[in-house]
C-alpha positions as CSV (number, residue, x, y, z in Angstrom):
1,X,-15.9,-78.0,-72.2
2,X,-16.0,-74.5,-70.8
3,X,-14.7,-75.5,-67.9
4,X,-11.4,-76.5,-70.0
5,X,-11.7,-73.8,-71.5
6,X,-11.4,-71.2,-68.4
7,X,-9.4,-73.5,-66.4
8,X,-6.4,-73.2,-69.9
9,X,-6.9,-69.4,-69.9
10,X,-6.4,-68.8,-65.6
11,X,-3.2,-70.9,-66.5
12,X,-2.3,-68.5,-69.4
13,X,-2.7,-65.3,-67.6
14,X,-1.5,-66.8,-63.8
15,X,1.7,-67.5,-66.1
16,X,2.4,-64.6,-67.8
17,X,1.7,-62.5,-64.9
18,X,4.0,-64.7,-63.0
19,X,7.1,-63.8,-66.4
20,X,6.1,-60.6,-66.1
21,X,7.5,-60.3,-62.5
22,X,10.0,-62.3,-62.6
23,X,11.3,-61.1,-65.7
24,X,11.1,-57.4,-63.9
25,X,13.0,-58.8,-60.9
26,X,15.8,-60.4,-63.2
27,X,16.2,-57.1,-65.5
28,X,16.5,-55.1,-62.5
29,X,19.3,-57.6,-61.1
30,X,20.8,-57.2,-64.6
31,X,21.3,-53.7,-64.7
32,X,22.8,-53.5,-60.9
33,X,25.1,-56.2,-61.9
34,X,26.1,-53.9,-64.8
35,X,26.3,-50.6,-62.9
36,X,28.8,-52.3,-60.9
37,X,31.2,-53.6,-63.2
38,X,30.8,-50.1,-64.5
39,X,31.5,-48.7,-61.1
40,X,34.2,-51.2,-60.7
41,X,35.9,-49.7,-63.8
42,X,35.9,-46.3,-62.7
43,X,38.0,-47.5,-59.6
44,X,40.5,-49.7,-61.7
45,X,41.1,-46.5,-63.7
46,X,41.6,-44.3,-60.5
47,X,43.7,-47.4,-59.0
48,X,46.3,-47.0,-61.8
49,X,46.1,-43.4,-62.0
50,X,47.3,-43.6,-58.2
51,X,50.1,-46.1,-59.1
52,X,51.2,-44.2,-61.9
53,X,52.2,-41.0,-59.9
54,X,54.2,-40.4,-56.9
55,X,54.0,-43.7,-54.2
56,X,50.7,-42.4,-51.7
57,X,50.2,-45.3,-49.9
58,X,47.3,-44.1,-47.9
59,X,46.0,-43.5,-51.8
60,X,46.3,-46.9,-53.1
61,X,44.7,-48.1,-49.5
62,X,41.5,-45.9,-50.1
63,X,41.5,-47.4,-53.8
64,X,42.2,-50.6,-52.9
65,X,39.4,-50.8,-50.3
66,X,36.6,-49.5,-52.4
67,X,37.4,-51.9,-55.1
68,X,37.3,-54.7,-53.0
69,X,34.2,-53.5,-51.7
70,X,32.4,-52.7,-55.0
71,X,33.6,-56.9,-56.4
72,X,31.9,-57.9,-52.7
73,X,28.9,-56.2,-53.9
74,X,29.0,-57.4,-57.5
75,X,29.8,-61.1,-56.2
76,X,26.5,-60.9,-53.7
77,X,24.4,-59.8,-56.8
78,X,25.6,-61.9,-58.8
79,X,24.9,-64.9,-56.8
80,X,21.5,-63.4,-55.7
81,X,20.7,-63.4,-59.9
82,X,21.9,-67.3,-59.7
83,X,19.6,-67.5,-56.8
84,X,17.2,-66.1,-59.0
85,X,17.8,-68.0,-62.0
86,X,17.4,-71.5,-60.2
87,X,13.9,-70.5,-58.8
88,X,13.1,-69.4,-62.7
89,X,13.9,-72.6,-64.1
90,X,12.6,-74.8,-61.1
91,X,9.4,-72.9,-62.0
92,X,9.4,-73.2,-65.4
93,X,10.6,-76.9,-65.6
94,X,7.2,-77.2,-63.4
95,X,5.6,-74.7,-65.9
96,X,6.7,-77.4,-68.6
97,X,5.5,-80.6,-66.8
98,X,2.1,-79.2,-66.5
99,X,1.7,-78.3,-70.1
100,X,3.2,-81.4,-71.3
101,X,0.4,-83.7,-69.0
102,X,-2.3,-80.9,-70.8
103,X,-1.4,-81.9,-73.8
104,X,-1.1,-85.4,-73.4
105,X,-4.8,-85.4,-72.1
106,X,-5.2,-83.5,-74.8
107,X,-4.5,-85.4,-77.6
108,X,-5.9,-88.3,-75.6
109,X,-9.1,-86.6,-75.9
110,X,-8.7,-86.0,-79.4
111,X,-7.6,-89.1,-80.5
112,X,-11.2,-91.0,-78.5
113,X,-13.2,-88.3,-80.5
114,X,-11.3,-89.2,-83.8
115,X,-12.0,-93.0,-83.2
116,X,-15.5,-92.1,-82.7
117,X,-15.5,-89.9,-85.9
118,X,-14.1,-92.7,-87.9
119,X,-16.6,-95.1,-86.6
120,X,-19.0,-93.0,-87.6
121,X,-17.7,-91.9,-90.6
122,X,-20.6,-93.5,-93.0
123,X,-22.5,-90.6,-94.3
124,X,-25.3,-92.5,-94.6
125,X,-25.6,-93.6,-91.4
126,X,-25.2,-89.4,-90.5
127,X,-28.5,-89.2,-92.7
128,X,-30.3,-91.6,-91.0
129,X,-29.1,-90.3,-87.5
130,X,-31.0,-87.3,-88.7
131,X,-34.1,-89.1,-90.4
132,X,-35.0,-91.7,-87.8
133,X,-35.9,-88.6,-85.4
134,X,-39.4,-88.3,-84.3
135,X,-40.0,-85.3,-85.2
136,X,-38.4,-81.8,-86.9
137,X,-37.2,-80.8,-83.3
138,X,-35.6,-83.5,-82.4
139,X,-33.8,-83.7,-86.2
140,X,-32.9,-80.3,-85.5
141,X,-30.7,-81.2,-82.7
142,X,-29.1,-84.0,-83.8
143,X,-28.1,-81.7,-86.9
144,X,-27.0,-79.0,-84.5
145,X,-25.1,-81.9,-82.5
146,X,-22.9,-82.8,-85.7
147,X,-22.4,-79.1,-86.6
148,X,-20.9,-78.4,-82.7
149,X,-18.8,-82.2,-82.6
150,X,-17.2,-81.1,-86.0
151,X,-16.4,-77.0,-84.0
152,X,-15.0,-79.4,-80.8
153,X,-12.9,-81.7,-82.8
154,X,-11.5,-78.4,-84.8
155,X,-11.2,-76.3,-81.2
156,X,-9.6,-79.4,-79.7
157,X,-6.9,-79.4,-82.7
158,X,-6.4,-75.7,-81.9
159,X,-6.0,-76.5,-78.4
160,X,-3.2,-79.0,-79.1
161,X,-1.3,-76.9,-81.3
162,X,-1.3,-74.3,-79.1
163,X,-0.6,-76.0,-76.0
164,X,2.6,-77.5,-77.9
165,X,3.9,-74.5,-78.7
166,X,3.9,-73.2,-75.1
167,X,6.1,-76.2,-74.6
168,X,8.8,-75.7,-77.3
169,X,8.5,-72.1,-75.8
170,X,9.0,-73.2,-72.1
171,X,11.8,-75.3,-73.7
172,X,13.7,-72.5,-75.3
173,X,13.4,-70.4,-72.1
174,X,14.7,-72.9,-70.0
175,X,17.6,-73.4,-72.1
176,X,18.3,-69.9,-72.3
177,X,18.1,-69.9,-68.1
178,X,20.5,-72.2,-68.3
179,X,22.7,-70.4,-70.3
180,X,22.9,-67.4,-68.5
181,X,22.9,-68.8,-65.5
182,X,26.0,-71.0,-66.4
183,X,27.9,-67.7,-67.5
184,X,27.2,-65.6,-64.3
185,X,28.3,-68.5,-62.4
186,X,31.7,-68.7,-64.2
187,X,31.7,-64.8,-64.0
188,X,31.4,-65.1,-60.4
189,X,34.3,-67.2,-59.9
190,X,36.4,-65.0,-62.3
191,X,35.7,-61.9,-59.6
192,X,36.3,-64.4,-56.7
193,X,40.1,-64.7,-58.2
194,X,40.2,-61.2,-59.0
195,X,39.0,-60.6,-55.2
196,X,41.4,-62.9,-53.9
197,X,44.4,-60.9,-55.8
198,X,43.5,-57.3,-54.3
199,X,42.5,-58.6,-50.9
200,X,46.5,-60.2,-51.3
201,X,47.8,-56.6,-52.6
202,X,45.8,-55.2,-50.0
203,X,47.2,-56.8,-46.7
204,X,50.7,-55.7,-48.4
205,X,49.4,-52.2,-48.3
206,X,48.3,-52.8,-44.6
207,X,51.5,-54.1,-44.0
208,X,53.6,-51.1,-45.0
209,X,51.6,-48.6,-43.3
210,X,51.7,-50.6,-40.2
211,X,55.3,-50.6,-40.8
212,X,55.6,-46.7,-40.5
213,X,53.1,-45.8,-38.1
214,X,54.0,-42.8,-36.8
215,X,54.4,-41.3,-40.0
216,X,51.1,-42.2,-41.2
217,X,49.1,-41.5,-38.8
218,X,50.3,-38.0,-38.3
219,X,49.6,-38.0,-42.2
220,X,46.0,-38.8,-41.3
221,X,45.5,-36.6,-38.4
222,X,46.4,-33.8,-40.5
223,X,44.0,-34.9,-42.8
224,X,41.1,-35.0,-40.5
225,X,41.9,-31.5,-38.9
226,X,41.5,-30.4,-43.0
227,X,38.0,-32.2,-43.1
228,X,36.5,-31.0,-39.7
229,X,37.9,-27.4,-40.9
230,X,36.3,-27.8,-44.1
231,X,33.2,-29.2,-42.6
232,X,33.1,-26.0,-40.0
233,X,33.4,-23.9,-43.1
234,X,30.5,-25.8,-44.7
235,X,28.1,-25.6,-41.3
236,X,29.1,-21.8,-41.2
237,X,28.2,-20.8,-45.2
238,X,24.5,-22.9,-44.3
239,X,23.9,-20.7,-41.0
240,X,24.9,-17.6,-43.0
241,X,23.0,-18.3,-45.8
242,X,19.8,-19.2,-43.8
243,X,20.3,-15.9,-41.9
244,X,20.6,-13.8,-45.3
245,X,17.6,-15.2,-47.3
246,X,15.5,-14.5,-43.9
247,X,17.3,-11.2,-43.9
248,X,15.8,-10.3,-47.8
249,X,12.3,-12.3,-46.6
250,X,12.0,-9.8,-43.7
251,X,12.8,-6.6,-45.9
252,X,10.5,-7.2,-48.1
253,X,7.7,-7.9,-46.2
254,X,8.7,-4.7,-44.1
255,X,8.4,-2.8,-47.7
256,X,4.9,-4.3,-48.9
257,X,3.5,-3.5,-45.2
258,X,5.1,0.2,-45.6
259,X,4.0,0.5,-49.2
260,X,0.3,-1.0,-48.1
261,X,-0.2,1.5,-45.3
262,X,0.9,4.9,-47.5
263,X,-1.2,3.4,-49.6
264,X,-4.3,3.6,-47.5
265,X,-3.0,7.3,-45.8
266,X,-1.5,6.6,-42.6
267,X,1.4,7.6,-41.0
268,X,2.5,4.5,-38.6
269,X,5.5,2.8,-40.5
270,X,5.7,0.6,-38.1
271,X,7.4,-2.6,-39.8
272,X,7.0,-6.2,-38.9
273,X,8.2,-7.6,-35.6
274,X,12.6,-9.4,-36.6
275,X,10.9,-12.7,-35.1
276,X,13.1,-14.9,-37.1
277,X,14.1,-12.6,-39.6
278,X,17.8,-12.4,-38.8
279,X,17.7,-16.2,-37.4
280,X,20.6,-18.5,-39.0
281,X,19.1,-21.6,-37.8
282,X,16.0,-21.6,-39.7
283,X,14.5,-20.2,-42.7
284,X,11.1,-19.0,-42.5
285,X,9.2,-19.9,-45.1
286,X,6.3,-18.6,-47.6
287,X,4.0,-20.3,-48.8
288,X,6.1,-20.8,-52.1
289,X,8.6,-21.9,-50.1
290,X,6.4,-24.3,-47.8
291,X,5.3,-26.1,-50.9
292,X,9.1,-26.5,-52.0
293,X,9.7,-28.0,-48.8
294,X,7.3,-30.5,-48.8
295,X,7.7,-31.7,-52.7
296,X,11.6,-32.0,-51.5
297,X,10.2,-34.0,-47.9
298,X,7.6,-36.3,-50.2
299,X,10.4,-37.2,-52.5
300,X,12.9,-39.0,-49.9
301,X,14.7,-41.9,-51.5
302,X,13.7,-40.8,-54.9
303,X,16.2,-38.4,-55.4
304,X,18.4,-38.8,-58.5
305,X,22.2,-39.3,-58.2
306,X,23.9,-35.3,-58.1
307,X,26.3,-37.3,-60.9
308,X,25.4,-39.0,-64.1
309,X,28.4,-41.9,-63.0
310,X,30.6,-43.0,-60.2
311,X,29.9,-45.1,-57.0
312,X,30.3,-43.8,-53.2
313,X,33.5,-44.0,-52.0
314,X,33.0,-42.5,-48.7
315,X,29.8,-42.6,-46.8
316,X,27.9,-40.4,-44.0
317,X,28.7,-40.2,-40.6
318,X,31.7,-41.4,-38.3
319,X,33.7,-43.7,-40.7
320,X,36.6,-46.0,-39.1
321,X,39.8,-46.5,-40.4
322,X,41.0,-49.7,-42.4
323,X,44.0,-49.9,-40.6
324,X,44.2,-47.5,-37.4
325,X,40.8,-48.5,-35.5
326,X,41.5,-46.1,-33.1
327,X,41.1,-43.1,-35.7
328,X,38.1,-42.2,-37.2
329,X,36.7,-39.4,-39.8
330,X,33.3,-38.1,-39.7
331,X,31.9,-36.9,-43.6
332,X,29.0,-34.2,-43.0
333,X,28.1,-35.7,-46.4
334,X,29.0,-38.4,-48.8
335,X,31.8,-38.6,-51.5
336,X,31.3,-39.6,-54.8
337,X,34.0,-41.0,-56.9
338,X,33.3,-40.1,-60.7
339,X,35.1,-40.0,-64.1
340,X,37.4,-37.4,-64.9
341,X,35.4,-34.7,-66.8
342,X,32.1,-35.2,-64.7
343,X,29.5,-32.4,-64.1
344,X,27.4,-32.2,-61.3
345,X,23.5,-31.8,-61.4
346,X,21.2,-30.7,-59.0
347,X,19.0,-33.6,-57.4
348,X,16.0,-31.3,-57.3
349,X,14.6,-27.9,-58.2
350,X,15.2,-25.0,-55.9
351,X,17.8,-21.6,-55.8
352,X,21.0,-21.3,-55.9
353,X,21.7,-19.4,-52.9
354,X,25.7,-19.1,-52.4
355,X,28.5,-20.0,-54.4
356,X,31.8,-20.7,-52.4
357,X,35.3,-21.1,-52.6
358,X,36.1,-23.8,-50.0
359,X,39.9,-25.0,-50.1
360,X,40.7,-24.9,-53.6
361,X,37.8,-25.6,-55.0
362,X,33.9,-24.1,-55.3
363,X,30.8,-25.3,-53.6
364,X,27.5,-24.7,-54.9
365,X,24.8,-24.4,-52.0
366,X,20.8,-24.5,-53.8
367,X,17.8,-24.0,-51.4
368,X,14.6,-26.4,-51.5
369,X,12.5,-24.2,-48.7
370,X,13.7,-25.5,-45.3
371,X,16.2,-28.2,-47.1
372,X,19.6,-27.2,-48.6
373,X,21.8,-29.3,-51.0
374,X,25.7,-28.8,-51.4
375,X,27.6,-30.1,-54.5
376,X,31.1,-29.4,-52.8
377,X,34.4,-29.6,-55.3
378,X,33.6,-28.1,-58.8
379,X,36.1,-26.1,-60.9
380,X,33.6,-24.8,-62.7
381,X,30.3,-23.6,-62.5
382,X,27.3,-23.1,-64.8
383,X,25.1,-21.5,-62.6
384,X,24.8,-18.1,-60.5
385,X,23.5,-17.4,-57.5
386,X,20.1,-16.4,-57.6
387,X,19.3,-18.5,-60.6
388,X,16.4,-21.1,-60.6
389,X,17.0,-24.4,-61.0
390,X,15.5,-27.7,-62.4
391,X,15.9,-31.4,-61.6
392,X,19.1,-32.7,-63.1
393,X,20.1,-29.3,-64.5
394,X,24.0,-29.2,-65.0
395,X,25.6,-27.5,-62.7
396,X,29.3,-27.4,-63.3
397,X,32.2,-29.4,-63.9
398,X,34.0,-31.5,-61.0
399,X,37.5,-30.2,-60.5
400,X,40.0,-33.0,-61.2
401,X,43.2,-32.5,-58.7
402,X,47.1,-33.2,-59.4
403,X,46.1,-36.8,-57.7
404,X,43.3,-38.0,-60.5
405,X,40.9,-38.7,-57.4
406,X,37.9,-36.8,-59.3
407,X,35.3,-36.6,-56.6
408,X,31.9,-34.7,-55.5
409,X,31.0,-33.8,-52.2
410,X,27.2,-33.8,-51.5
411,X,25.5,-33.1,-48.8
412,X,21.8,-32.6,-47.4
413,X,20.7,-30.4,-45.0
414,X,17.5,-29.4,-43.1
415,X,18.3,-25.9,-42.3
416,X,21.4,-26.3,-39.7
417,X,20.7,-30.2,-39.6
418,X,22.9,-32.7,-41.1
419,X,21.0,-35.3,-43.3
420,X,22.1,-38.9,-44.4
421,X,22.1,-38.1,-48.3
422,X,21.8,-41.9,-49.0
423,X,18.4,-42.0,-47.3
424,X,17.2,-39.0,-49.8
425,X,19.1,-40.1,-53.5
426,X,18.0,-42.9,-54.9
427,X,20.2,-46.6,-54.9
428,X,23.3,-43.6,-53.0
């Protein structure tokens, strides 16, 4: 009996551990699938915004390419959560067999012990059972016997309630698998079309660039040369800004050393060797700001996004071109498409140490010890330089050009050293 007993609650907690995971797993699938129909969205609104203003070819390309991208991602998630789904109910269809042969054994059990009862069902014959013993210890028993076969037949009633509820339970979940998994399949095959249709518009777009070659590709050089400029301008604000904050580091502990030795009557001035000091290819750190650095270090990949929405729509490093393979464009950082209206936030707390104008726009540059983050692109800003601030503190507004392409610039450096933001933000 307690065997049963242990071997029916193992099952019970083996099981809900197992829904526990799963059901983790398939929330988490859930709420990628929905981030990217949101992130989907976003680029059908900046598609049309393109389409709406003056023909930009290259425009529509760039649009056309990320959406395409973003309904590959949502189809491979979608059909990982089908994946998903079929191991569920596999599992629980098993989960359902083995309950239904417990309770069949079950109420096997119960029905002997009922046939039993009924044969013995003459109270009489109980009283005599009890009588005919040899002595009061052994009448004892056989009373305590009756007492515990009346708690078993109750327990095993109990059991087989119980046990047929986790059925009708199992039942209902599997049905509901069912469901779901029957909708994401026929939303799956809704994106395929809807992949199909842009991957059509998109070789048309192909086509008429390849048509006027020359023309676009000067177009894109010309961008490039903008971007590497840009990016110079970038690298040159870090160096100066790593050179300044050493700058104010080294005159201050020139002052305390001068103020500590007046203090204590001697003449010798004599300030702190400028190892460093006026460096711009490092910052030397305090202790304050060693700590800093390595909160900042220990959080890699856990970063949150420096935007509430939006997807990436250009990533780090050398990126080729769609069309022309031979020309290439190499982001410093990464760019994030957003909403119009977006604010930036800052991915971790630190200073702001220089505010920019770059191009048109304004660049925030905040200082984590020996790491630096840019939010490049803002129209307006929140914050001043100087100013300390927290995780996910606002930071400004994103500046929304004459083209509706509202997007961030972030970047990630380690002093002079270029960093792959997507290896620091989380899910970038």
């Amino acid at each position: 009996m307690k065997k049963l007993i242990f071997s029916i609650l193992f099952l019970m907690l083996s099981a809900t551990l197992w829904a526990q995971k799963t059901t983790s797993y398939q929330r988490q699938l859930e709420r990628r699938r929905a981030q990217l129909q949101k992130e989907i969205s976003i680029a059908n609104s900046k598609l049309n915004i393109e389409k709406k203003k003056e023909k930009n070819v290259l425009s529509d390309l760039k649009e056309s390419e990320e959406k395409i991208s973003l309904i590959e991602k949502l189809i491979s998630t979608t059909e990982i959560e089908a994946k998903h789904l079929d191991d569920n109910i596999y599992a629980t269809q098993k989960e359902i067999n083995i309950l239904t042969t417990e309770l069949n054994a079950l109420k096997k059990d119960y029905e002997n012990t009922i046939v039993k009862a009924y044969k013995s069902r003459n109270e009489k014959s109980r009283i005599m059972f009890v009588l005919s013993s040899e002595n009061f210890l052994q009448a004892y028993k056989r009373i305590q016997y009756m007492k515990y076969y009346a708690s078993y037949r109750k327990i095993q009633g109990d059991e087989i309630i119980q046990k047929n509820e986790q059925v009708q339970a199992q039942k209902k979940e599997l049905e509901l698998q069912r469901q779901k998994k029957g909708l994401i399949i026929k939303e799956n095959e809704q994106n395929k079309n809807i992949l199909a249709v842009e991957k059509k518009e998109n070789e048309k777009l192909v086509v008429e660039i390849k048509k006027n070659k020359k023309k676009y590709t000067a177009e894109i050089t010309n961008k490039q040369q903008e971007s590497r400029k840009i990016q110079r301008e970038i690298d040159a604000l870090i160096r100066k800004a790593i050179a300044e904050a050493n700058r104010k580091k080294a005159a201050a502990a020139a002052a305390a050393k001068k103020k500590a030795t007046a203090s204590k009557g001697k003449t010798n001035t004599k300030t702190a060797t400028k190892t460093d000091s006026g460096s711009s290819a490092k910052v030397v750190l305090d202790k304050e700001g060693e700590a800093l650095s390595n909160n900042f270090r220990n959080n890699k990949g856990k970063l949150p996004w420096p935007t509430e929405n939006g997807y990436v729509s250009s990533r780090f490093g050398i990126q080729p071109h769609p069309v022309y393979t031979n020309l290439t464009v190499d982001n410093g950082g990464v760019e994030i498409k957003v909403e119009n209206g977006s604010n930036a936030r800052a991915v971790f707390e630190g200073e702001v140490l220089q505010i920019q104008v770059l191009g048109n726009t304004k660049a925030i540059l905040i200082q984590h010890g020996e790491y630096f983050t840019l939010y490049k692109n803002m129209s307006t800003v929140n914050v001043n330089v100087g100013d300390k601030v927290s995780t996910k503190q606002n930071l400004g507004r994103i500046h929304i050009p004459s083209s509706g392409r509202t997007v961030l610039n972030f970047y990630v450096y380690k002093n002079t050293e270029k960093l792959n933001p997507s290896q620091w933000v989380k899910n970038l």
